[in-house]
mmCIF file of C-alpha atoms in Angstrom:
data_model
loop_
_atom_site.group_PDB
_atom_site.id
_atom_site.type_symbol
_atom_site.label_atom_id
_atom_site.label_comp_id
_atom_site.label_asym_id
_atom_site.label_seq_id
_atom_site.Cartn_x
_atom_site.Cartn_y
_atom_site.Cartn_z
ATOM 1 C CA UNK A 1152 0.000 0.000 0.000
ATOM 2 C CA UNK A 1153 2.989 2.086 0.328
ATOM 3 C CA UNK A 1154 4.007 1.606 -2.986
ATOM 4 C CA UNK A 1155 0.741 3.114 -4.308
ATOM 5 C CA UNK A 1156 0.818 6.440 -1.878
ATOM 6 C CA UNK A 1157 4.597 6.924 -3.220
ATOM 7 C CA UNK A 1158 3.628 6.062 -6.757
ATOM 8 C CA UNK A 1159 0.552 8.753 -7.012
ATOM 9 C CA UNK A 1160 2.715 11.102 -4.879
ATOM 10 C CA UNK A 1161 5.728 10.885 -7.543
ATOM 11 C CA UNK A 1162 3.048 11.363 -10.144
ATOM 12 C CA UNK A 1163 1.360 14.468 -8.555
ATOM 13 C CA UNK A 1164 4.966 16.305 -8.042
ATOM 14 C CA UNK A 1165 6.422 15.304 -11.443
ATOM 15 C CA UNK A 1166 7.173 18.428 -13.256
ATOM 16 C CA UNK A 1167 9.314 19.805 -16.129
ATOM 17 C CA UNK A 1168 12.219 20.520 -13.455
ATOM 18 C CA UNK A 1169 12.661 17.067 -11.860
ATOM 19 C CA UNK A 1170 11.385 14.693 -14.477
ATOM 20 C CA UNK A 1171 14.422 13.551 -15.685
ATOM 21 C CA UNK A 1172 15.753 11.682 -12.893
ATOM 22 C CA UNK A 1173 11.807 11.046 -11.008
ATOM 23 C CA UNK A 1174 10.544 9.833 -14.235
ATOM 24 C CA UNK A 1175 12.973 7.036 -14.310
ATOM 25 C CA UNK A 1176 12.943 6.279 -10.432
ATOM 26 C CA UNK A 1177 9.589 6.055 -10.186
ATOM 27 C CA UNK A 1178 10.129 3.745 -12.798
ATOM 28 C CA UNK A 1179 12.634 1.396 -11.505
ATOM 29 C CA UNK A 1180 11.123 1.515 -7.916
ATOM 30 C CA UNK A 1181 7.651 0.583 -8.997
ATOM 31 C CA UNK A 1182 9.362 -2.490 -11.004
ATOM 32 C CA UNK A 1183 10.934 -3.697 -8.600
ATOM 33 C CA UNK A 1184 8.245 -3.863 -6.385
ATOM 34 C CA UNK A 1185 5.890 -5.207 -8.919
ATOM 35 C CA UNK A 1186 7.561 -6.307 -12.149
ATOM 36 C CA UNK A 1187 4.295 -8.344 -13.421
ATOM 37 C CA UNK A 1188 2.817 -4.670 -13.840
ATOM 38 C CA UNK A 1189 4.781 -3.713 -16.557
ATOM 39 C CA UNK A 1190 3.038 -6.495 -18.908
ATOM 40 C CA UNK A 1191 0.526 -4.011 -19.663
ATOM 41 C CA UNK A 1192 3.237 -2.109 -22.165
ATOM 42 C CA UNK A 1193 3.530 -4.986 -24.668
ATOM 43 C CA UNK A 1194 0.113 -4.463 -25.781
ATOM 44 C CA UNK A 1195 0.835 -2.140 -29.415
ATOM 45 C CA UNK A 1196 -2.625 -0.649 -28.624
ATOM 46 C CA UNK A 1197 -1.302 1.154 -25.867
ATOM 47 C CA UNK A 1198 1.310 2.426 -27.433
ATOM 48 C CA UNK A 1199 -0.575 4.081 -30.466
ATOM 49 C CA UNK A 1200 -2.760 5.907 -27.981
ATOM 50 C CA UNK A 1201 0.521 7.459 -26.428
ATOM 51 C CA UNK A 1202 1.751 8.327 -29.821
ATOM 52 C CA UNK A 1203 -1.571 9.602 -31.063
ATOM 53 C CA UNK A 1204 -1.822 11.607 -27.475
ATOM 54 C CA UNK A 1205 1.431 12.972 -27.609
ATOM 55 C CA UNK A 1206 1.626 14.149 -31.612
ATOM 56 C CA UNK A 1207 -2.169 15.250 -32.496
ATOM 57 C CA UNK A 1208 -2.410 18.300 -29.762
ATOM 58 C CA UNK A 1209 1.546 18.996 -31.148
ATOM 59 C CA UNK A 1210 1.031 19.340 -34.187
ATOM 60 C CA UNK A 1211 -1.909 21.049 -34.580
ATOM 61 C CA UNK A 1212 -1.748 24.214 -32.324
ATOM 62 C CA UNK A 1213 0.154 27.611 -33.632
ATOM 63 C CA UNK A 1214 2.319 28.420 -33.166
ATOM 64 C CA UNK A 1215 4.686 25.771 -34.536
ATOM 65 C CA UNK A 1216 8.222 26.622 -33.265
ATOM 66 C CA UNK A 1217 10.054 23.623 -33.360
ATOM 67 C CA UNK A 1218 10.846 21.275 -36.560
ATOM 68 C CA UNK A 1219 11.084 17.280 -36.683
ATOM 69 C CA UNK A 1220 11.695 15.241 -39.469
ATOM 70 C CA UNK A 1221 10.329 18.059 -41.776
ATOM 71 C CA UNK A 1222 7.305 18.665 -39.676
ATOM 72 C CA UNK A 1223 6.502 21.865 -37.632
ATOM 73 C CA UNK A 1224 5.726 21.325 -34.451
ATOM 74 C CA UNK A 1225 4.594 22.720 -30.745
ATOM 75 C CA UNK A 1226 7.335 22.783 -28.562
ATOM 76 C CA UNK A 1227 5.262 24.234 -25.383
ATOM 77 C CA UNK A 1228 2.702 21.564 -26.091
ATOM 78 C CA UNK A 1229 5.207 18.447 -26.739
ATOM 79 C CA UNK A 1230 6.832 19.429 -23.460
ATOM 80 C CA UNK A 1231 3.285 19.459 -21.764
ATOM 81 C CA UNK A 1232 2.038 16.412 -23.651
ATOM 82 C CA UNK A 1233 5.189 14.324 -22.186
ATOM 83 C CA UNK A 1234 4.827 14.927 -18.830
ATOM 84 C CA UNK A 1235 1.222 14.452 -18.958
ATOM 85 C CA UNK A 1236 1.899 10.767 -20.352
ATOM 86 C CA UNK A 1237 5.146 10.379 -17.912
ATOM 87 C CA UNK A 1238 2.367 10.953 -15.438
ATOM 88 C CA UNK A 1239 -0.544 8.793 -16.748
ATOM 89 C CA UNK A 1240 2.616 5.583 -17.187
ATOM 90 C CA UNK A 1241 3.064 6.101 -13.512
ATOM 91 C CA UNK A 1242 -0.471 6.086 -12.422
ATOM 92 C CA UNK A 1243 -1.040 3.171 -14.388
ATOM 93 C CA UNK A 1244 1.900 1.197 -13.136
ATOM 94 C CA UNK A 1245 0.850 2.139 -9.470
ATOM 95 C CA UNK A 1246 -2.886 1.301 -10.194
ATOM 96 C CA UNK A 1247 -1.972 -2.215 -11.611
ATOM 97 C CA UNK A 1248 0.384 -2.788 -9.161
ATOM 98 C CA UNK A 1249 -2.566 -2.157 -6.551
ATOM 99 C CA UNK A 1250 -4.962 -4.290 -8.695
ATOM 100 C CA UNK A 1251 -2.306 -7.351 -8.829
ATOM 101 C CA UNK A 1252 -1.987 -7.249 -4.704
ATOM 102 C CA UNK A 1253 -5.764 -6.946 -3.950
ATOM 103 C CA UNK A 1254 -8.484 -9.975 -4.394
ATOM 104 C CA UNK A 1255 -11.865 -9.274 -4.958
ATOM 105 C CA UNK A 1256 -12.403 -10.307 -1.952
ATOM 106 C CA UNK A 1257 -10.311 -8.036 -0.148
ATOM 107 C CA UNK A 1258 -12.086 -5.663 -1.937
ATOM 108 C CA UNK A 1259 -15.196 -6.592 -1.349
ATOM 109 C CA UNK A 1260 -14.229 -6.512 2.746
ATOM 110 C CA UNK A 1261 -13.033 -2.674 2.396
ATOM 111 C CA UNK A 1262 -15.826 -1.621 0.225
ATOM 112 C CA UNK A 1263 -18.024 -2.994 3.290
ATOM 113 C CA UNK A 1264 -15.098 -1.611 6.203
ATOM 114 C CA UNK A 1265 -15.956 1.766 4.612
ATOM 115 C CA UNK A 1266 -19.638 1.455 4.628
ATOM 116 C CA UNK A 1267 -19.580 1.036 1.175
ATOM 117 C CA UNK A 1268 -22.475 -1.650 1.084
ATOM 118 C CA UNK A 1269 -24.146 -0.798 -2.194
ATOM 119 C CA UNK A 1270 -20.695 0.072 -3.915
ATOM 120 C CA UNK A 1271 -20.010 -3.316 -2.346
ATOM 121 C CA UNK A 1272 -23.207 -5.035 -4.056
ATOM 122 C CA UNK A 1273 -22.588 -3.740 -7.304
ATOM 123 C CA UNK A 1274 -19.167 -5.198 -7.640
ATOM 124 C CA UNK A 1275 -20.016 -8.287 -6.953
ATOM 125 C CA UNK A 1276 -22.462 -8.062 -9.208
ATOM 126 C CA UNK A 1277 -20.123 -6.774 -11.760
ATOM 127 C CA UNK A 1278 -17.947 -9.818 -11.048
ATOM 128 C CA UNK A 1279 -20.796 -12.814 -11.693
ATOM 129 C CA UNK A 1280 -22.008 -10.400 -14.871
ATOM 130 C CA UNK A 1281 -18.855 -10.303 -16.598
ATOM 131 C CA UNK A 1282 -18.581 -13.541 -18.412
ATOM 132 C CA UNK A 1283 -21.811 -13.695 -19.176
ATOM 133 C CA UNK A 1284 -21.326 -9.664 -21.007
ATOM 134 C CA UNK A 1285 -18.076 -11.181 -22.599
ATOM 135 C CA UNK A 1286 -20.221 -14.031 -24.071
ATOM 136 C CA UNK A 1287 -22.736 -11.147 -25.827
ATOM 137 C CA UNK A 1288 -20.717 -8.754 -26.812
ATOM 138 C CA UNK A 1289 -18.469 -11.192 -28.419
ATOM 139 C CA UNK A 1290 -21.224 -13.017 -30.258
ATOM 140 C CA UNK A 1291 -23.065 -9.528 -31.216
ATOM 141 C CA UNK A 1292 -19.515 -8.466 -33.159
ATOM 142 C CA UNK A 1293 -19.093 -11.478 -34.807
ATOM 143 C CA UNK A 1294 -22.524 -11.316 -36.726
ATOM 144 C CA UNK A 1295 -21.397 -7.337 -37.732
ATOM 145 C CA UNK A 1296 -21.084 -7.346 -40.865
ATOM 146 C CA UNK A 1297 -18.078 -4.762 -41.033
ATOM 147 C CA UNK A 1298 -17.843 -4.397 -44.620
ATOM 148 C CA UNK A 1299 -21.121 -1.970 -44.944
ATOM 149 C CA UNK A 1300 -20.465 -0.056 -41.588
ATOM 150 C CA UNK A 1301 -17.116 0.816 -43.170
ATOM 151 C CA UNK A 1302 -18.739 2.151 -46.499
ATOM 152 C CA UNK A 1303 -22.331 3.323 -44.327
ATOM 153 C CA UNK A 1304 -21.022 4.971 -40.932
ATOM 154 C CA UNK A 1305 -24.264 6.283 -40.166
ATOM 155 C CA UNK A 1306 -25.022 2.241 -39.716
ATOM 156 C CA UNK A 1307 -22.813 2.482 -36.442
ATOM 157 C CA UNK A 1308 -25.173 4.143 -34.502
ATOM 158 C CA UNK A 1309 -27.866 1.596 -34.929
ATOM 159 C CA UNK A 1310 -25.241 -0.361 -34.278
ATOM 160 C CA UNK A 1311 -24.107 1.103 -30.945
ATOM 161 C CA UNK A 1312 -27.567 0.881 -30.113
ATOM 162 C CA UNK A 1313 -27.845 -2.491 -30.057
ATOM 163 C CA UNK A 1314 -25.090 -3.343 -28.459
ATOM 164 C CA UNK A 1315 -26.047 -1.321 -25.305
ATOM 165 C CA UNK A 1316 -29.844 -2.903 -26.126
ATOM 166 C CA UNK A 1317 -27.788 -6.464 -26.022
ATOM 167 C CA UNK A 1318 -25.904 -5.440 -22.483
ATOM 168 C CA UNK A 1319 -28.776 -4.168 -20.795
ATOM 169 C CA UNK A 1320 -31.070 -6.943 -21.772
ATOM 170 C CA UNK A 1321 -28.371 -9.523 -20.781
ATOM 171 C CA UNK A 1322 -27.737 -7.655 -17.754
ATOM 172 C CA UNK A 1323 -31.364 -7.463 -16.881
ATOM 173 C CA UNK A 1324 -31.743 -11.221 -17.341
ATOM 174 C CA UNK A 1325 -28.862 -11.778 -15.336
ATOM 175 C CA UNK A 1326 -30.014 -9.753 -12.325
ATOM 176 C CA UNK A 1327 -33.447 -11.564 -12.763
ATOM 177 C CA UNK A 1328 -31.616 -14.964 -12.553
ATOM 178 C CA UNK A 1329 -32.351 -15.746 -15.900
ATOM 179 C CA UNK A 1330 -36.341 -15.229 -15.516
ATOM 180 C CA UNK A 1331 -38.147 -13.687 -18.733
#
């Protein structure tokens, strides 16, 4: 627990004077105290949202004082952006390193220690509804037809539709134990 106050505290005082050496010990302290955390960068889908969050607002705002590769830039902003996502990498290292050490049922007991019943009921809830959500949404996307939302994206709204029609009616069922 420790490790999670010192991780959101090196998070909060992380600025453009000390990140270069608490940017990299945050780093090195939070792996060593949890090195399963770190899985969570080999997924490329992570990455692309970092690059996409870092280069859009840089690229777009005037004015554009800095050059890479040929293309003009936001210095101001880059330097913002980066210590916005040095941030977020050290939130979500200390969050997942939380997540790995907790149960759900050590959860559940400090939802209910903090009087927390009904935040309490609804996780548990969440927990016995979550296969059962996998199970729809992952049969309602593999009878989209993807070719004519592509060419038709005024389809994906009826689209979206359903799918929250599909999760609330599954959902309702659920809570209903399985009674029409």
């Amino acid at each position: 627990m420790i490790y999670f106050f010192l991780g959101v505290a090196a998070a909060l005082s992380l600025k453009e004077g000390n990140h270069f050496y608490l940017f990299p010990l945050a780093l090195v302290v939070l792996g060593l105290a949890e090195p399963r955390a770190y899985r969570i960068f080999l997924r490329w889908k992570l990455w692309l949202f970092f690059a996409l969050l870092v280069a859009i607002p840089v690229i777009l705002p005037s004015p554009r004082d800095g050059r890479w590769l040929g293309v003009p830039f936001n210095s101001a902003m880059l330097r913002l952006n980066l210590l916005m996502v040095e941030r977020s990498i050290i939130l979500m290292l200390t969050i997942k390193m939380l997540t790995n050490r907790l149960s759900p049922l050590t959860l559940s007991r400090g939802l209910s220690v903090l009087r927390l019943q009904q935040l309490d009921q609804v996780f548990r809830l969440s927990q016995a509804m979550l296969p059962e959500l996998r199970e729809t949404i992952a049969v309602f996307f593999k009878d989209v037809e993807w070719r004519h939302i592509g060419r038709r994206p005024a389809k994906l709204h009826a689209l979206l539709s359903r799918l929250i029609a599909a999760v609330l009616f599954t959902a309702r069922n659920s809570q209903m134990g399985g009674k029409k």
